[in-house]
Short mmCIF file of C-alpha atoms in Angstrom, two decimals:
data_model
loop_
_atom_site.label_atom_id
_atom_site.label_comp_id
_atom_site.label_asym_id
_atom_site.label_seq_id
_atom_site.Cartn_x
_atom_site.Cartn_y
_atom_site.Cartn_z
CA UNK A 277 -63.84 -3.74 -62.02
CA UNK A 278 -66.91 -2.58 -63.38
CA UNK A 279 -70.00 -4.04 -61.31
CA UNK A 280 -67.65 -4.53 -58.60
CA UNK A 281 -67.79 -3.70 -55.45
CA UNK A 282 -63.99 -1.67 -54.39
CA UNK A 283 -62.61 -1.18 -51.08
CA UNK A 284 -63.61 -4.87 -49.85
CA UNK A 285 -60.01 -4.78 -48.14
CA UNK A 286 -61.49 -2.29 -45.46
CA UNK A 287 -62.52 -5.40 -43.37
CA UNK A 288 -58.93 -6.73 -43.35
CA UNK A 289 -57.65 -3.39 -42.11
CA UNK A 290 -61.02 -3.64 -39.61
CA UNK A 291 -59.46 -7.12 -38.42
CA UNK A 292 -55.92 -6.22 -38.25
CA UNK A 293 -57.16 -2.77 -36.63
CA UNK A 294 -59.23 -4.94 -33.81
CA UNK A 295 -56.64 -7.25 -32.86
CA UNK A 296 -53.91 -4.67 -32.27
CA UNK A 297 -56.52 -2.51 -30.22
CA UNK A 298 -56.51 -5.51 -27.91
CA UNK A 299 -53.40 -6.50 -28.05
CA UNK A 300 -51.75 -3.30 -26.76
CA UNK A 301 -54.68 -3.53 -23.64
CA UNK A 302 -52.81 -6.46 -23.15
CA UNK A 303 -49.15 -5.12 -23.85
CA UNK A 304 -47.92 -4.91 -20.67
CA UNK A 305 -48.78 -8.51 -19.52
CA UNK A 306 -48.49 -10.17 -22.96
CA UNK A 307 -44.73 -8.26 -23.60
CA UNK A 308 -45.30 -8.87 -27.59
CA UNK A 309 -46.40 -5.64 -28.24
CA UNK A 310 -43.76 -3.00 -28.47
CA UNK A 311 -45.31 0.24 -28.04
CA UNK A 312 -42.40 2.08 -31.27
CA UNK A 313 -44.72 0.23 -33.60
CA UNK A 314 -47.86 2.28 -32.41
CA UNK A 315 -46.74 5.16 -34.32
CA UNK A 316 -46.29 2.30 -37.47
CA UNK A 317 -49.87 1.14 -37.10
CA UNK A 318 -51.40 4.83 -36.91
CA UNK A 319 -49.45 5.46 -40.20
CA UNK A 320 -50.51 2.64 -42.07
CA UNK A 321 -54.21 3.57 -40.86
CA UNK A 322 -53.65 7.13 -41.83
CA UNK A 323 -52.72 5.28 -45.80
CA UNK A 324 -55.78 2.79 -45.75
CA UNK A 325 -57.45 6.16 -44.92
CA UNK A 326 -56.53 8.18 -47.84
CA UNK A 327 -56.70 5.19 -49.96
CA UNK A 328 -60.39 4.73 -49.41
CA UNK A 329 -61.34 7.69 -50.13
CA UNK A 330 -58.96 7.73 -53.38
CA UNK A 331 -61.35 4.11 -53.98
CA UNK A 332 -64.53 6.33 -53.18
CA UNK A 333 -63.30 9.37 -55.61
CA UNK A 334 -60.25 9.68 -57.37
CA UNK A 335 -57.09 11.84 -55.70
CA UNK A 336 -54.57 13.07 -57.11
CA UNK A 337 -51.34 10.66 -57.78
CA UNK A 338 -49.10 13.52 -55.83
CA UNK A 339 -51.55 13.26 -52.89
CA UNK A 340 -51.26 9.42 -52.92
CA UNK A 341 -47.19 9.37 -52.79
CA UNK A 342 -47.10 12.17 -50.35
CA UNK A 343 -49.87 10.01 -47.95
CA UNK A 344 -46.89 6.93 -48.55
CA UNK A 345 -43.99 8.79 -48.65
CA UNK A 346 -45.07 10.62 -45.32
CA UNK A 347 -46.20 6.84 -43.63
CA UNK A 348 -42.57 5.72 -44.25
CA UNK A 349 -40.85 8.27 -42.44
CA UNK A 350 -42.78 7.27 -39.78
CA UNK A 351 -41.86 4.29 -39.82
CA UNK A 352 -38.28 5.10 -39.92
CA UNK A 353 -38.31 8.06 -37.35
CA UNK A 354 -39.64 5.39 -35.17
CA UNK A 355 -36.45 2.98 -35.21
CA UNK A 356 -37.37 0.83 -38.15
CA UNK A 357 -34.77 0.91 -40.66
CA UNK A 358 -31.88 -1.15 -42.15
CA UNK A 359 -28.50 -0.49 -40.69
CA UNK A 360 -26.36 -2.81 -41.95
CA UNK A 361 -26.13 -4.93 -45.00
CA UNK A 362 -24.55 -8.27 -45.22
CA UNK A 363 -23.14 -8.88 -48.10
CA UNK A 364 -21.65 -12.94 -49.24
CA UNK A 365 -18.41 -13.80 -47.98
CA UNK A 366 -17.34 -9.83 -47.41
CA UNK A 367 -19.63 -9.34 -44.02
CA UNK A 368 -21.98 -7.31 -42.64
CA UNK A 369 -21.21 -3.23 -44.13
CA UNK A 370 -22.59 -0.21 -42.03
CA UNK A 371 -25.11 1.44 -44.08
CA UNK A 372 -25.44 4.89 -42.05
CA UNK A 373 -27.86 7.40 -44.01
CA UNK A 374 -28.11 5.03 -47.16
CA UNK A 375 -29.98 2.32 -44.64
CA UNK A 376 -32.48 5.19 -44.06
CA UNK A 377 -32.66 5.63 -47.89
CA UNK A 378 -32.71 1.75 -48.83
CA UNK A 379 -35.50 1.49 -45.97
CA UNK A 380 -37.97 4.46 -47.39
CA UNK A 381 -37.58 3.09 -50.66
CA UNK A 382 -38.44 -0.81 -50.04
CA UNK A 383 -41.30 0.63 -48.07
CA UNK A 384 -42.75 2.94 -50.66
CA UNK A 385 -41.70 0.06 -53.54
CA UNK A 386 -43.59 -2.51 -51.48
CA UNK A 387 -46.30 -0.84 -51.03
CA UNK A 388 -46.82 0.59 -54.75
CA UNK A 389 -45.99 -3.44 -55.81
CA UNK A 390 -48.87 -5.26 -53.52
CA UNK A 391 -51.23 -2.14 -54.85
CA UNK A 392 -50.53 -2.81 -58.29
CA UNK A 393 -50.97 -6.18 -58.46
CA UNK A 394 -54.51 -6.28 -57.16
CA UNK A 395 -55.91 -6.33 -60.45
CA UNK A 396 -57.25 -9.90 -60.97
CA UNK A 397 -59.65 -12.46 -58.84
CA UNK A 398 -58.24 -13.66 -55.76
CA UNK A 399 -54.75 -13.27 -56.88
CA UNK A 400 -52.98 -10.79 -54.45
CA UNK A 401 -55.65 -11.69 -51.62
CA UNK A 402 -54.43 -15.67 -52.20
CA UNK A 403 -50.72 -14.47 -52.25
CA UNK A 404 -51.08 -12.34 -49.26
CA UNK A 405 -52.85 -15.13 -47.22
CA UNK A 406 -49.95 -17.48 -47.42
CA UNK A 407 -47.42 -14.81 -47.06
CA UNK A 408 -48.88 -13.73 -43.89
CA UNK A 409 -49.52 -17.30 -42.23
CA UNK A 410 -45.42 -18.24 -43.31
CA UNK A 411 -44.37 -15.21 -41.79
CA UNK A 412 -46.88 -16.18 -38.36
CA UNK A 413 -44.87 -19.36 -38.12
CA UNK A 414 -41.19 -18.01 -38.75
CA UNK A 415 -41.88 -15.21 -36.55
CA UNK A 416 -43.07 -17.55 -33.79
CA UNK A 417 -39.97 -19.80 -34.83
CA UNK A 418 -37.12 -17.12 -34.54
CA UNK A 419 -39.10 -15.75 -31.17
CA UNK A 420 -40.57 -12.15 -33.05
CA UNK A 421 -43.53 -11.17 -30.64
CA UNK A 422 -44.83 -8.37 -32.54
CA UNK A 423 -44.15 -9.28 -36.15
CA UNK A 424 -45.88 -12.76 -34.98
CA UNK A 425 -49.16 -10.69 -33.64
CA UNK A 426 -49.58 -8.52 -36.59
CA UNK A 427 -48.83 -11.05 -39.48
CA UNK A 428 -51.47 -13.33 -37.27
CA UNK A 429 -54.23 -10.60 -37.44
CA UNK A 430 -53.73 -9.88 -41.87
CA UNK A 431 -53.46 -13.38 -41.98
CA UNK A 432 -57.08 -13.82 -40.17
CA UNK A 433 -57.75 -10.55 -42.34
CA UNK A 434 -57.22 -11.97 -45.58
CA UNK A 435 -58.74 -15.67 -44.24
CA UNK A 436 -61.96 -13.38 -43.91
CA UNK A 437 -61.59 -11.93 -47.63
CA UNK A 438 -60.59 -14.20 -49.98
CA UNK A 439 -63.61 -16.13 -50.19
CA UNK A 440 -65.30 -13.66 -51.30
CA UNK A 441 -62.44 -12.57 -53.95
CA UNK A 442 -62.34 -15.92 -55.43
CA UNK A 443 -63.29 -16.01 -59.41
CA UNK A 444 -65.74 -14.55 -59.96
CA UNK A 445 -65.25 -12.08 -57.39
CA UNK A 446 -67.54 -10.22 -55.63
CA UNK A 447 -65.30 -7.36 -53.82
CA UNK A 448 -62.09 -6.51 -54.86
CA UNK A 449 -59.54 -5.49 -51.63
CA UNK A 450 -58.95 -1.77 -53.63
CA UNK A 451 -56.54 0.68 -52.82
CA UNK A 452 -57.30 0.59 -48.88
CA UNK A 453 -56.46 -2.82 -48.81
CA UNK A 454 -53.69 -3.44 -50.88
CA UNK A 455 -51.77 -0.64 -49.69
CA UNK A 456 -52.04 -0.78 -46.36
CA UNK A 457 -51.08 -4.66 -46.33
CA UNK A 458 -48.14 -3.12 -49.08
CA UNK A 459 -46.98 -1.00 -46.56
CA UNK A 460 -47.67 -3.11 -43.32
CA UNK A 461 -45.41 -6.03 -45.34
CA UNK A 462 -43.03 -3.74 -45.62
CA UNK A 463 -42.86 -2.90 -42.11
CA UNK A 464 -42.77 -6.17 -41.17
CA UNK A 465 -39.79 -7.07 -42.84
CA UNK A 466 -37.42 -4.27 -41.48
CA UNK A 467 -38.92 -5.53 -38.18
CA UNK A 468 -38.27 -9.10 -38.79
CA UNK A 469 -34.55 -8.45 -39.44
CA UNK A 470 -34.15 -8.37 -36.14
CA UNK A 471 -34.04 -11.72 -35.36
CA UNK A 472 -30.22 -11.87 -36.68
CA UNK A 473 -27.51 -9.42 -35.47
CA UNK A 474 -26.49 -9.25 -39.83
CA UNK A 475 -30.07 -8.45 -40.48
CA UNK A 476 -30.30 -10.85 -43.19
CA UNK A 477 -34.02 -12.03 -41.91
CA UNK A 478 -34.72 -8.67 -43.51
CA UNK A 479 -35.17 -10.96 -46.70
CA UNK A 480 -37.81 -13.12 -45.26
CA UNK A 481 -40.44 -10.75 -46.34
CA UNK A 482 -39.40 -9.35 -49.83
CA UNK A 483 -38.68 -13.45 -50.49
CA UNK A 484 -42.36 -14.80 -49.54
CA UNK A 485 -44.10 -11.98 -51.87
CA UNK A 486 -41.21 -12.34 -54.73
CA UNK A 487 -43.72 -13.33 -57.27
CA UNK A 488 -45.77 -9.80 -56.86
CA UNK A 489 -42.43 -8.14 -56.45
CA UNK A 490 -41.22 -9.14 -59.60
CA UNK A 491 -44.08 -8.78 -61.94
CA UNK A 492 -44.17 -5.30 -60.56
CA UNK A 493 -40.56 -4.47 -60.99
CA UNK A 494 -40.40 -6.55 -64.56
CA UNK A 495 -43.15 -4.08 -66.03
CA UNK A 496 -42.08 -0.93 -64.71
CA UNK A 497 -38.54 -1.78 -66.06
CA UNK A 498 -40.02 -3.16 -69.10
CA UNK A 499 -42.36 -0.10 -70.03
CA UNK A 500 -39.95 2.05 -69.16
CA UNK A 501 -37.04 0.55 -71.56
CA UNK A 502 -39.69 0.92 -73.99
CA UNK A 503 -40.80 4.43 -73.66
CA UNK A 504 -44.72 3.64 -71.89
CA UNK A 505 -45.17 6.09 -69.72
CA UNK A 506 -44.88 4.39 -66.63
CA UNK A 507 -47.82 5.85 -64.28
CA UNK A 508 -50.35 4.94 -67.40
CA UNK A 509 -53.10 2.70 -66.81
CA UNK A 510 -52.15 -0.43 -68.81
CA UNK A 511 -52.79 -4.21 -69.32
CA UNK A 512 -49.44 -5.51 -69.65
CA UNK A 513 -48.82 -6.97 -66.02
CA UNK A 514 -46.98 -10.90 -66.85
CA UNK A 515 -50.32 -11.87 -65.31
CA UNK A 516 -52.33 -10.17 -67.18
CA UNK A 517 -50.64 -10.75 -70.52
CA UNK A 518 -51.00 -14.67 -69.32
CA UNK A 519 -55.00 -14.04 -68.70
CA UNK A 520 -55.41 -12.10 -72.19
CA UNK A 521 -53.33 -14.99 -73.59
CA UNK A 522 -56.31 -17.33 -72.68
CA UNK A 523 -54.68 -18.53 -69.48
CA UNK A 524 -57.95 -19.17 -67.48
CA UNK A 525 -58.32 -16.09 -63.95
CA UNK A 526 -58.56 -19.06 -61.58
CA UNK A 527 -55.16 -20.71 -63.02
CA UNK A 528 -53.19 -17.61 -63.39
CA UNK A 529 -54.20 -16.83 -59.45
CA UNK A 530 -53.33 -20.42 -58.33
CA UNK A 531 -49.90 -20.08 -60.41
CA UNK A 532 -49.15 -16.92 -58.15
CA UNK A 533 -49.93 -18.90 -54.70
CA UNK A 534 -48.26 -21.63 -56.22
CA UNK A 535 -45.42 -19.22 -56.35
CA UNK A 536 -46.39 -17.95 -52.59
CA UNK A 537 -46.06 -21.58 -51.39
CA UNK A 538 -42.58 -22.30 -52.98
CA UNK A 539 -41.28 -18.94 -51.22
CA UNK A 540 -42.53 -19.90 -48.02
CA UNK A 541 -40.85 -23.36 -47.95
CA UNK A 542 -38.12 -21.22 -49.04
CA UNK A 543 -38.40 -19.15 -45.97
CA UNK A 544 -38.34 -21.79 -43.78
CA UNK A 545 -34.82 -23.37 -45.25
CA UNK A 546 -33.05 -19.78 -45.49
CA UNK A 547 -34.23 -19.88 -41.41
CA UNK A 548 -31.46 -23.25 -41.70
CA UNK A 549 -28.83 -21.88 -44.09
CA UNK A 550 -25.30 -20.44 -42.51
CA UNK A 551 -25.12 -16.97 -42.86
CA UNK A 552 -23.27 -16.34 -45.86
CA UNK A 553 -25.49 -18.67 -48.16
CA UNK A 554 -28.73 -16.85 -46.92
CA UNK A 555 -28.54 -14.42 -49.68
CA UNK A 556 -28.77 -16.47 -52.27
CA UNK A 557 -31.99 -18.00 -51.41
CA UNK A 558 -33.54 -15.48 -54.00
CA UNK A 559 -32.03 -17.63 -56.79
CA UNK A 560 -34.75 -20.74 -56.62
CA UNK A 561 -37.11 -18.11 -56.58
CA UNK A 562 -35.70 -16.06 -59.23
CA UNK A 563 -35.17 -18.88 -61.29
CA UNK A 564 -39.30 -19.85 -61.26
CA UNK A 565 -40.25 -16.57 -62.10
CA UNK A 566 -37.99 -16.59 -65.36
CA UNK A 567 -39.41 -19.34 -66.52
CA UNK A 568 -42.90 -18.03 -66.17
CA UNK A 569 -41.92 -15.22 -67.83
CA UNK A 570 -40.96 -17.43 -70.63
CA UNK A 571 -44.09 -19.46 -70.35
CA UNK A 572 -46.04 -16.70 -70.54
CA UNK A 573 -43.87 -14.75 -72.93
CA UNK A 574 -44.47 -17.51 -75.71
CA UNK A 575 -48.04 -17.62 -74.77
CA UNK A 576 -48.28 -14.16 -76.04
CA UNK A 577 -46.43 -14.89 -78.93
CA UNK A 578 -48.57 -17.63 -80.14
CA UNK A 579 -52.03 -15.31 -79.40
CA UNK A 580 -50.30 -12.39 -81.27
CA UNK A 581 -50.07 -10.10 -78.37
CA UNK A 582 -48.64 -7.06 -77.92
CA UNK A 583 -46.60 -5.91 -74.62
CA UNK A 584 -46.99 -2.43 -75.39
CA UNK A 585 -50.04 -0.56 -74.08
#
């Protein structure tokens, strides 16, 4: 990111910042804004906080999971978790204490997931762009006042920002901006399974960022099985190894909102689907993100690549 401006994502948390200032003037009359979520929206300033200052000079890893860890049990304290868990053709199982666990570890996964990804021009920002304006319309669709406000304002955040990541970017969103919308995505979808008593709409959210979800899982898992250490700065993301493989910046980032598209029409037919085949709308997806690992993976091959490192 050298010559490169960082912490260009402060003006999305600005946006998202403004709108819910006004919006909870207006909670009373407008009855979209539930007042549990304040606490949400104060922790997910408190991250962008710590993260900008981690963009300005570098804090300590500890200091950055503790700022996280500490923003999800907000979030949870507050209401927000996952009680129940439907599972295909068994029914909807009582989680008790493990939805509390399941719900601080999406959160901090999430988050960690958007922030790693933010490594190439207009990538994430793209990917986060149409993941927020799917998740306006399904959340005005299924009736979600609040999740509809907030995934309007990053969606007018990130309309504000991307022109300005395209390739070759000028700003790059940083650490305040990726994890906050990590986090705030997060949030959203533990809010958004609300709109079914099963609390499958829980997988709206995880299914329209899928692509960023699984590149960041895929090379954690993969460095890991192959003794990286994990936390080490590397250049081994799928998209990254597609980029080094002479895949050009502006076609690996239209792959990924490529990707963001196909999970949002996605969304919208899991919104249709009887209960117990709403689970497996993760297989489409799934399936296009194995075969651009094997796109990619051959890419490599041919350029003589290595994974490692």
């Amino acid at each position: 990111m050298s010559g490169r401006r960082r912490g260009g994502g402060v003006g999305a948390v600005l946006a998202f910042v403004a709108g819910m200032l006004v919006l909870f003037q207006v909670a009373d009359s407008a009855r979209i804004a539930e007042r549990q979520f304040i606490g949400v929206i104060l922790a997910a300033i408190a991250i962008a906080g710590v993260a900008l200052v981690d963009d300005i000079r570098s804090l300590s890893a500890r200091l950055r999971f503790g700022a996280q860890l500490a923003a999800a049990l907000v979030a949870v304290f507050s209401g927000l978790t996952i009680s129940r868990l439907a599972i295909p053709y068994v029914g909807p199982v009582e989680l008790g204490f493990l939805g509390t666990l399941i719900t601080v570890f999406w959160i901090l996964g999430c988050t960690n997931a958007v922030n790693f990804m933010d490594g190439l021009d207009g990538l994430v920002g793209g990917v986060l762009l149409i993941a927020c304006a799917a998740l306006t319309v399904i959340a005005a669709l299924q009736g979600g006042g609040f999740v509809y406000a907030a995934a309007l304002f990053l969606t007018a955040g990130f309309a504000g920002f991307l022109p300005f990541n395209l390739h070759p970017a000028r700003i790059f969103m940083g650490d305040v901006g990726s994890q906050f919308a990590g986090f705030m995505l997060a949030v959203l979808a533990v809010a958004a399974s609300r709109f079914d008593v099963n609390q499958l709409s829980f997988l709206i959210v995880p299914l329209l960022v899928f692509g960023l979800l699984f590149d960041a899982g895929f090379t954690l898992a993969r460095r890991a099985a192959m003794g990286d250490k994990v936390g080490a700065p590397h250049r081994t993301h799928i998209y990254q190894m597609a980029q080094r493989a002479g895949m050009g910046t502006r076609a690996v980032a239209a792959t990924h909102w490529g990707f963001a598209a196909f999970h949002a029409a996605l969304a919208l037919v899991f919104l249709r689907l009887p209960p117990n085949w709403k689970p497996l709308i993760v297989l489409p997806a799934l399936a296009v993100q194995l075969a651009w690992l094997a796109v990619v993976a051959q890419r490599v091959r041919r350029a003589g690549l290595s994974w490692r490192g």
